[in-house]
Amino acid sequence: MKSILKVLLLSCVTSLAHAAGGGDVHLDHVDVDIRDKPSLQRGAAMFTNYCMGCHSLKYSRYERVADDIGIPHNLYEENLIFGDAKIGQLMDIAMAPSMAQGWFGAPPPDLTLVSRLRGPDWLYSYLRGFYKDESRPWGVNNVVFKDVGMPHVLVDLQGLCAEKPELGGKAGIDPLSGVVVGAPGCKSFATTGSMEPQEYDAAIRDMVNFLAYVGEPSRLESEEIAPYVLLFLVILFVPAYLLNREYWKDVH
Ligand code: HEC
């Protein structure tokens, strides 16, 4: 009995610790919608071009992803599969973890389940949380992942934030001065990128959306089936009700 109590107590503590996550780090919120296929397609393209050099999605298969997000196989193969991988294969990469460990200090983890581990808000904030820090090997640090081993691979798009971006702030208008205060994100850039901040945020939302889908691919199917299941239950209710009435008819 005592050990059961201990286990229960421990699991409460760990889930609390998990919920607390980044401690005092504030996150920006993002609304993901895994039914938004154009967004998933843009996210998949961006992920393939900017992330798959280092990160695999090795629990997913190209073919399944192509079908789910609505890209014909031949287009997917021509544009979003590099090297000699085939559409039926798992989305693995060639980089050996041991070499990556030497280059980055930590191997780039597989990202299939990262959205379930970290949550969309964390990912959205992380990918918008890089800033200039000359003391780090890649010259960048990250507000939600301190001393991160990953370079800011999207610097050409976002630009390089000169100081810690402010995340998690609610934008509002100061009633006295009329100035917008607490707007989230980067305040000043050391180098500018090719995208406007809003454009970059939208692109990152697409990518987080894609990672959210990859972490839970069957959810798309379940959501599609759900109305039919409910309809079936409603229809089943009628004979079940009539049968019940029939059985109990003679019992007084
Ligand atoms: C040049 C290689 C490289 C590229 C390209 C790259 N990453 Fe990374 N990434 C890393 C490394 C290395 C780490 C591990 C960092 C650490 O643990 O300090 C990492 C960590 C991460 C993490 C944190 C995972 C976790 O839970 O600890 C996420 C999320 C992530 N990368 C997303 C991306 C996305 C999205 C892209 C594409 C825009 C990308 N990465 C491109 C090298 C890379």
Tab-separated table of C-alpha atoms and ligand atoms in Angstrom:
chain	number	residue	atom	x	y	z
A	1	MET	CA	0.000	0.000	0.000
A	2	LYS	CA	2.798	2.329	1.022
A	3	SER	CA	4.661	1.769	-2.239
A	4	ILE	CA	1.512	2.487	-4.256
A	5	LEU	CA	1.152	5.768	-2.407
A	6	LYS	CA	4.794	6.586	-3.105
A	7	VAL	CA	4.371	5.915	-6.816
A	8	LEU	CA	1.253	8.078	-6.936
A	9	LEU	CA	2.993	10.902	-5.116
A	10	LEU	CA	6.046	10.687	-7.353
A	11	SER	CA	3.985	10.722	-10.518
A	12	CYS	CA	2.206	13.857	-9.276
A	13	VAL	CA	5.532	15.544	-8.633
A	14	THR	CA	6.971	14.618	-12.028
A	15	SER	CA	3.881	15.740	-13.892
A	16	LEU	CA	3.969	19.027	-12.030
A	17	ALA	CA	7.639	19.430	-12.918
A	18	HIS	CA	6.782	18.651	-16.530
A	19	ALA	CA	3.985	21.209	-16.551
A	20	ALA	CA	6.350	23.819	-15.164
A	21	GLY	CA	8.702	22.998	-18.064
A	22	GLY	CA	11.012	25.902	-18.705
A	23	GLY	CA	10.661	27.321	-15.204
A	24	ASP	CA	10.335	31.091	-15.396
A	25	VAL	CA	10.443	31.183	-19.203
A	26	HIS	CA	7.378	32.730	-20.787
A	27	LEU	CA	6.108	31.232	-24.000
A	28	ASP	CA	4.200	32.728	-26.883
A	29	HIS	CA	0.986	30.936	-27.686
A	30	VAL	CA	0.284	29.455	-31.113
A	31	ASP	CA	-2.959	27.974	-32.404
A	32	VAL	CA	-2.256	24.892	-34.456
A	33	ASP	CA	-4.789	23.362	-36.817
A	34	ILE	CA	-3.699	20.043	-38.287
A	35	ARG	CA	-6.622	20.100	-40.760
A	36	ASP	CA	-5.175	23.165	-42.475
A	37	LYS	CA	-3.509	21.343	-45.388
A	38	PRO	CA	-1.910	24.345	-47.126
A	39	SER	CA	-0.260	25.232	-43.805
A	40	LEU	CA	0.948	21.634	-43.352
A	41	GLN	CA	2.347	21.622	-46.894
A	42	ARG	CA	4.272	24.845	-46.343
A	43	GLY	CA	5.517	23.491	-43.008
A	44	ALA	CA	6.654	20.235	-44.608
A	45	ALA	CA	8.533	22.087	-47.346
A	46	MET	CA	10.256	24.335	-44.845
A	47	PHE	CA	11.130	21.453	-42.552
A	48	THR	CA	12.612	19.472	-45.429
A	49	ASN	CA	14.706	22.382	-46.645
A	50	TYR	CA	15.939	23.793	-43.371
A	51	CYS	CA	15.850	21.034	-40.773
A	52	MET	CA	16.239	17.594	-42.330
A	53	GLY	CA	19.959	18.098	-42.851
A	54	CYS	CA	20.288	17.455	-39.130
A	55	HIS	CA	16.957	16.171	-37.772
A	56	SER	CA	15.175	12.979	-38.785
A	57	LEU	CA	11.464	12.183	-38.466
A	58	LYS	CA	12.254	8.507	-38.460
A	59	TYR	CA	8.942	7.269	-37.060
A	60	SER	CA	7.079	8.637	-40.077
A	61	ARG	CA	7.060	7.484	-43.652
A	62	TYR	CA	7.221	9.896	-46.594
A	63	GLU	CA	4.269	8.185	-48.252
A	64	ARG	CA	1.966	8.544	-45.261
A	65	VAL	CA	2.888	12.199	-44.836
A	66	ALA	CA	2.367	12.912	-48.550
A	67	ASP	CA	-1.090	11.264	-48.445
A	68	ASP	CA	-2.171	12.940	-45.219
A	69	ILE	CA	-1.178	16.455	-46.195
A	70	GLY	CA	-2.370	16.104	-49.774
A	71	ILE	CA	0.806	16.175	-51.881
A	72	PRO	CA	0.849	13.774	-54.879
A	73	HIS	CA	3.600	11.140	-54.596
A	74	ASN	CA	5.500	12.223	-57.713
A	75	LEU	CA	5.606	15.877	-56.611
A	76	TYR	CA	6.667	14.867	-53.130
A	77	GLU	CA	9.432	12.641	-54.469
A	78	GLU	CA	10.732	15.276	-56.886
A	79	ASN	CA	10.766	18.178	-54.463
A	80	LEU	CA	10.822	16.973	-50.894
A	81	ILE	CA	12.964	13.846	-50.861
A	82	PHE	CA	16.698	14.269	-51.167
A	83	GLY	CA	19.340	11.674	-52.001
A	84	ASP	CA	18.178	8.278	-53.179
A	85	ALA	CA	15.471	7.691	-50.569
A	86	LYS	CA	12.167	6.355	-51.879
A	87	ILE	CA	8.643	7.465	-51.033
A	88	GLY	CA	7.985	4.223	-49.116
A	89	GLN	CA	10.883	4.771	-46.723
A	90	LEU	CA	11.058	6.187	-43.231
A	91	MET	CA	12.080	9.842	-42.957
A	92	ASP	CA	15.543	9.089	-41.659
A	93	ILE	CA	18.733	11.037	-42.336
A	94	ALA	CA	22.305	10.086	-43.108
A	95	MET	CA	24.081	12.056	-40.369
A	96	ALA	CA	25.665	9.777	-37.789
A	97	PRO	CA	24.714	10.820	-34.225
A	98	SER	CA	28.282	10.247	-33.000
A	99	MET	CA	29.712	12.743	-35.516
A	100	ALA	CA	26.957	15.254	-34.792
A	101	GLN	CA	27.765	14.966	-31.102
A	102	GLY	CA	31.290	16.139	-31.896
A	103	TRP	CA	30.143	19.021	-34.094
A	104	PHE	CA	27.341	20.428	-31.956
A	105	GLY	CA	28.085	19.140	-28.456
A	106	ALA	CA	24.743	17.301	-28.562
A	107	PRO	CA	23.294	15.179	-31.361
A	108	PRO	CA	20.251	16.765	-33.086
A	109	PRO	CA	17.364	14.653	-31.727
A	110	ASP	CA	14.740	12.973	-33.884
A	111	LEU	CA	11.759	15.345	-34.004
A	112	THR	CA	8.847	12.979	-34.730
A	113	LEU	CA	7.478	13.278	-31.208
A	114	VAL	CA	8.936	16.617	-30.195
A	115	SER	CA	5.602	18.439	-30.327
A	116	ARG	CA	4.142	15.978	-27.840
A	117	LEU	CA	7.147	16.268	-25.573
A	118	ARG	CA	7.572	20.031	-25.658
A	119	GLY	CA	4.202	21.280	-26.887
A	120	PRO	CA	3.464	23.636	-29.807
A	121	ASP	CA	3.886	26.812	-27.714
A	122	TRP	CA	7.394	25.794	-26.708
A	123	LEU	CA	8.375	24.998	-30.314
A	124	TYR	CA	6.877	28.251	-31.596
A	125	SER	CA	8.788	30.218	-28.972
A	126	TYR	CA	12.021	28.257	-29.421
A	127	LEU	CA	12.153	28.854	-33.178
A	128	ARG	CA	11.566	32.578	-32.583
A	129	GLY	CA	13.786	32.715	-29.510
A	130	PHE	CA	17.318	32.888	-30.957
A	131	TYR	CA	19.415	35.974	-30.264
A	132	LYS	CA	22.984	37.154	-30.673
A	133	ASP	CA	25.431	35.910	-28.038
A	134	GLU	CA	29.114	36.043	-28.999
A	135	SER	CA	30.131	33.860	-26.054
A	136	ARG	CA	28.459	30.821	-27.640
A	137	PRO	CA	30.141	28.608	-30.300
A	138	TRP	CA	27.573	29.560	-32.993
A	139	GLY	CA	27.298	33.171	-31.842
A	140	VAL	CA	23.673	32.626	-30.771
A	141	ASN	CA	21.710	31.686	-27.696
A	142	ASN	CA	18.031	30.985	-27.156
A	143	VAL	CA	15.573	32.356	-24.589
A	144	VAL	CA	13.679	29.112	-24.101
A	145	PHE	CA	16.667	26.735	-24.472
A	146	LYS	CA	19.612	28.248	-22.675
A	147	ASP	CA	23.038	27.531	-24.207
A	148	VAL	CA	21.506	25.542	-27.028
A	149	GLY	CA	23.825	23.525	-29.300
A	150	MET	CA	21.807	24.260	-32.452
A	151	PRO	CA	22.860	27.127	-34.737
A	152	HIS	CA	20.169	29.627	-35.779
A	153	VAL	CA	19.525	27.956	-39.119
A	154	LEU	CA	16.729	30.371	-40.078
A	155	VAL	CA	18.818	33.499	-39.623
A	156	ASP	CA	18.568	34.348	-43.341
A	157	LEU	CA	14.802	34.499	-42.999
A	158	GLN	CA	14.336	36.013	-39.551
A	159	GLY	CA	17.519	38.044	-39.188
A	160	LEU	CA	19.519	37.951	-35.983
A	161	CYS	CA	17.921	39.442	-32.925
A	162	ALA	CA	20.374	41.765	-31.167
A	163	GLU	CA	19.174	40.980	-27.657
A	164	LYS	CA	16.928	38.514	-25.857
A	165	PRO	CA	13.517	38.683	-27.537
A	166	GLU	CA	10.605	39.174	-25.155
A	167	LEU	CA	8.226	36.274	-25.324
A	168	GLY	CA	4.975	35.580	-23.560
A	169	GLY	CA	4.047	39.248	-23.213
A	170	LYS	CA	0.491	40.244	-23.960
A	171	ALA	CA	0.452	43.117	-26.424
A	172	GLY	CA	-1.671	46.038	-25.289
A	173	ILE	CA	-1.950	49.796	-25.722
A	174	ASP	CA	-0.732	52.057	-22.943
A	175	PRO	CA	-3.816	54.195	-22.193
A	176	LEU	CA	-1.735	57.306	-21.419
A	177	SER	CA	0.762	57.392	-24.270
A	178	GLY	CA	-1.149	55.316	-26.816
A	179	VAL	CA	2.022	53.293	-27.467
A	180	VAL	CA	1.822	49.535	-28.014
A	181	VAL	CA	3.520	47.860	-25.055
A	182	GLY	CA	4.566	44.315	-24.326
A	183	ALA	CA	4.392	43.227	-27.968
A	184	PRO	CA	6.088	39.855	-28.087
A	185	GLY	CA	9.189	39.100	-30.091
A	186	CYS	CA	12.434	40.737	-31.085
A	187	LYS	CA	12.810	44.460	-30.502
A	188	SER	CA	15.962	45.192	-32.525
A	189	PHE	CA	17.904	43.233	-35.111
A	190	ALA	CA	21.713	42.927	-35.444
A	191	THR	CA	21.227	41.699	-39.017
A	192	THR	CA	17.965	41.716	-40.911
A	193	GLY	CA	16.442	38.753	-42.681
A	194	SER	CA	14.434	38.379	-45.860
A	195	MET	CA	11.099	38.110	-44.011
A	196	GLU	CA	9.076	40.655	-42.061
A	197	PRO	CA	8.526	39.569	-38.427
A	198	GLN	CA	4.833	38.747	-39.066
A	199	GLU	CA	5.798	36.743	-42.127
A	200	TYR	CA	8.409	34.816	-40.143
A	201	ASP	CA	5.921	34.121	-37.341
A	202	ALA	CA	3.435	32.770	-39.884
A	203	ALA	CA	6.101	30.523	-41.438
A	204	ILE	CA	7.053	29.179	-38.004
A	205	ARG	CA	3.402	28.540	-37.216
A	206	ASP	CA	3.215	26.410	-40.372
A	207	MET	CA	6.273	24.452	-39.312
A	208	VAL	CA	4.973	23.911	-35.761
A	209	ASN	CA	1.663	22.848	-37.281
A	210	PHE	CA	3.509	20.291	-39.388
A	211	LEU	CA	5.440	18.989	-36.358
A	212	ALA	CA	2.178	18.769	-34.385
A	213	TYR	CA	0.672	16.666	-37.181
A	214	VAL	CA	3.780	14.430	-37.432
A	215	GLY	CA	3.591	13.724	-33.698
A	216	GLU	CA	-0.003	12.542	-33.969
A	217	PRO	CA	-0.766	11.525	-37.560
A	218	SER	CA	-3.759	9.346	-36.719
A	219	ARG	CA	-5.564	12.306	-35.162
A	220	LEU	CA	-6.503	13.520	-38.621
A	221	GLU	CA	-8.192	10.195	-39.297
A	222	SER	CA	-9.854	10.027	-35.879
A	223	GLU	CA	-11.296	13.495	-36.331
A	224	GLU	CA	-12.679	12.539	-39.717
A	225	ILE	CA	-14.256	9.351	-38.388
A	226	ALA	CA	-15.640	10.936	-35.204
A	227	PRO	CA	-18.940	12.317	-36.648
A	228	TYR	CA	-19.744	8.926	-38.200
A	229	VAL	CA	-19.084	7.173	-34.914
A	230	LEU	CA	-21.442	9.570	-33.146
A	231	LEU	CA	-24.075	9.123	-35.848
A	232	PHE	CA	-23.750	5.349	-35.500
A	233	LEU	CA	-24.286	5.606	-31.739
A	234	VAL	CA	-27.370	7.768	-32.223
A	235	ILE	CA	-28.857	5.298	-34.692
A	236	LEU	CA	-27.969	2.344	-32.459
A	237	PHE	CA	-29.795	4.025	-29.615
A	238	VAL	CA	-33.180	3.546	-31.322
A	239	PRO	CA	-33.214	-0.310	-31.540
A	240	ALA	CA	-31.468	-0.511	-28.160
A	241	TYR	CA	-34.200	1.623	-26.612
A	242	LEU	CA	-37.002	-0.346	-28.291
A	243	LEU	CA	-35.417	-3.660	-27.312
A	244	ASN	CA	-35.083	-2.492	-23.743
A	245	ARG	CA	-38.765	-1.535	-23.691
A	246	GLU	CA	-39.711	-4.907	-25.149
A	247	TYR	CA	-37.716	-6.824	-22.514
A	248	TRP	CA	-39.145	-4.913	-19.580
A	249	LYS	CA	-42.701	-4.780	-20.916
A	250	ASP	CA	-43.962	-7.752	-18.869
A	251	VAL	CA	-42.008	-7.021	-15.691
A	252	HIS	CA	-44.104	-5.220	-13.127
B	1	HEC	C1	23.049	22.183	-38.344
B	1	HEC	C2	22.240	21.171	-37.717
B	1	HEC	C3	20.825	21.552	-37.323
B	1	HEC	C4	19.829	22.030	-38.144
B	1	HEC	C5	19.899	22.319	-39.627
B	1	HEC	C6	18.653	22.168	-37.305
B	1	HEC	N1	18.925	21.783	-36.026
B	1	HEC	FE1	17.606	21.667	-34.515
B	1	HEC	N2	19.062	21.005	-33.264
B	1	HEC	C7	20.373	20.789	-33.628
B	1	HEC	C8	21.114	20.334	-32.464
B	1	HEC	C9	22.588	19.971	-32.432
B	1	HEC	C10	20.196	20.280	-31.391
B	1	HEC	C11	20.459	19.849	-29.936
B	1	HEC	C12	20.728	21.084	-29.144
B	1	HEC	C13	21.103	20.818	-27.708
B	1	HEC	O1	20.682	19.805	-27.133
B	1	HEC	O2	21.820	21.665	-27.160
B	1	HEC	C14	18.904	20.720	-31.926
B	1	HEC	C15	17.751	20.816	-31.178
B	1	HEC	C16	16.515	21.132	-31.693
B	1	HEC	C17	15.281	21.145	-30.939
B	1	HEC	C18	15.146	20.858	-29.463
B	1	HEC	C19	14.804	19.432	-29.275
B	1	HEC	C20	14.660	19.084	-27.817
B	1	HEC	O3	13.544	18.772	-27.424
B	1	HEC	O4	15.665	19.120	-27.100
B	1	HEC	C21	14.287	21.476	-31.802
B	1	HEC	C22	12.806	21.601	-31.499
B	1	HEC	C23	14.889	21.687	-33.085
B	1	HEC	N3	16.244	21.473	-32.981
B	1	HEC	C24	14.184	22.064	-34.208
B	1	HEC	C25	14.787	22.340	-35.428
B	1	HEC	C26	14.051	22.825	-36.563
B	1	HEC	C27	12.548	23.039	-36.620
B	1	HEC	C28	14.964	23.009	-37.557
B	1	HEC	C29	14.707	23.572	-38.913
B	1	HEC	C30	14.304	24.936	-38.941
B	1	HEC	C31	16.266	22.618	-37.036
B	1	HEC	N4	16.117	22.233	-35.747
B	1	HEC	C32	17.429	22.627	-37.778
B	1	HEC	C33	20.910	20.947	-34.890
B	1	HEC	C34	20.247	21.405	-35.992
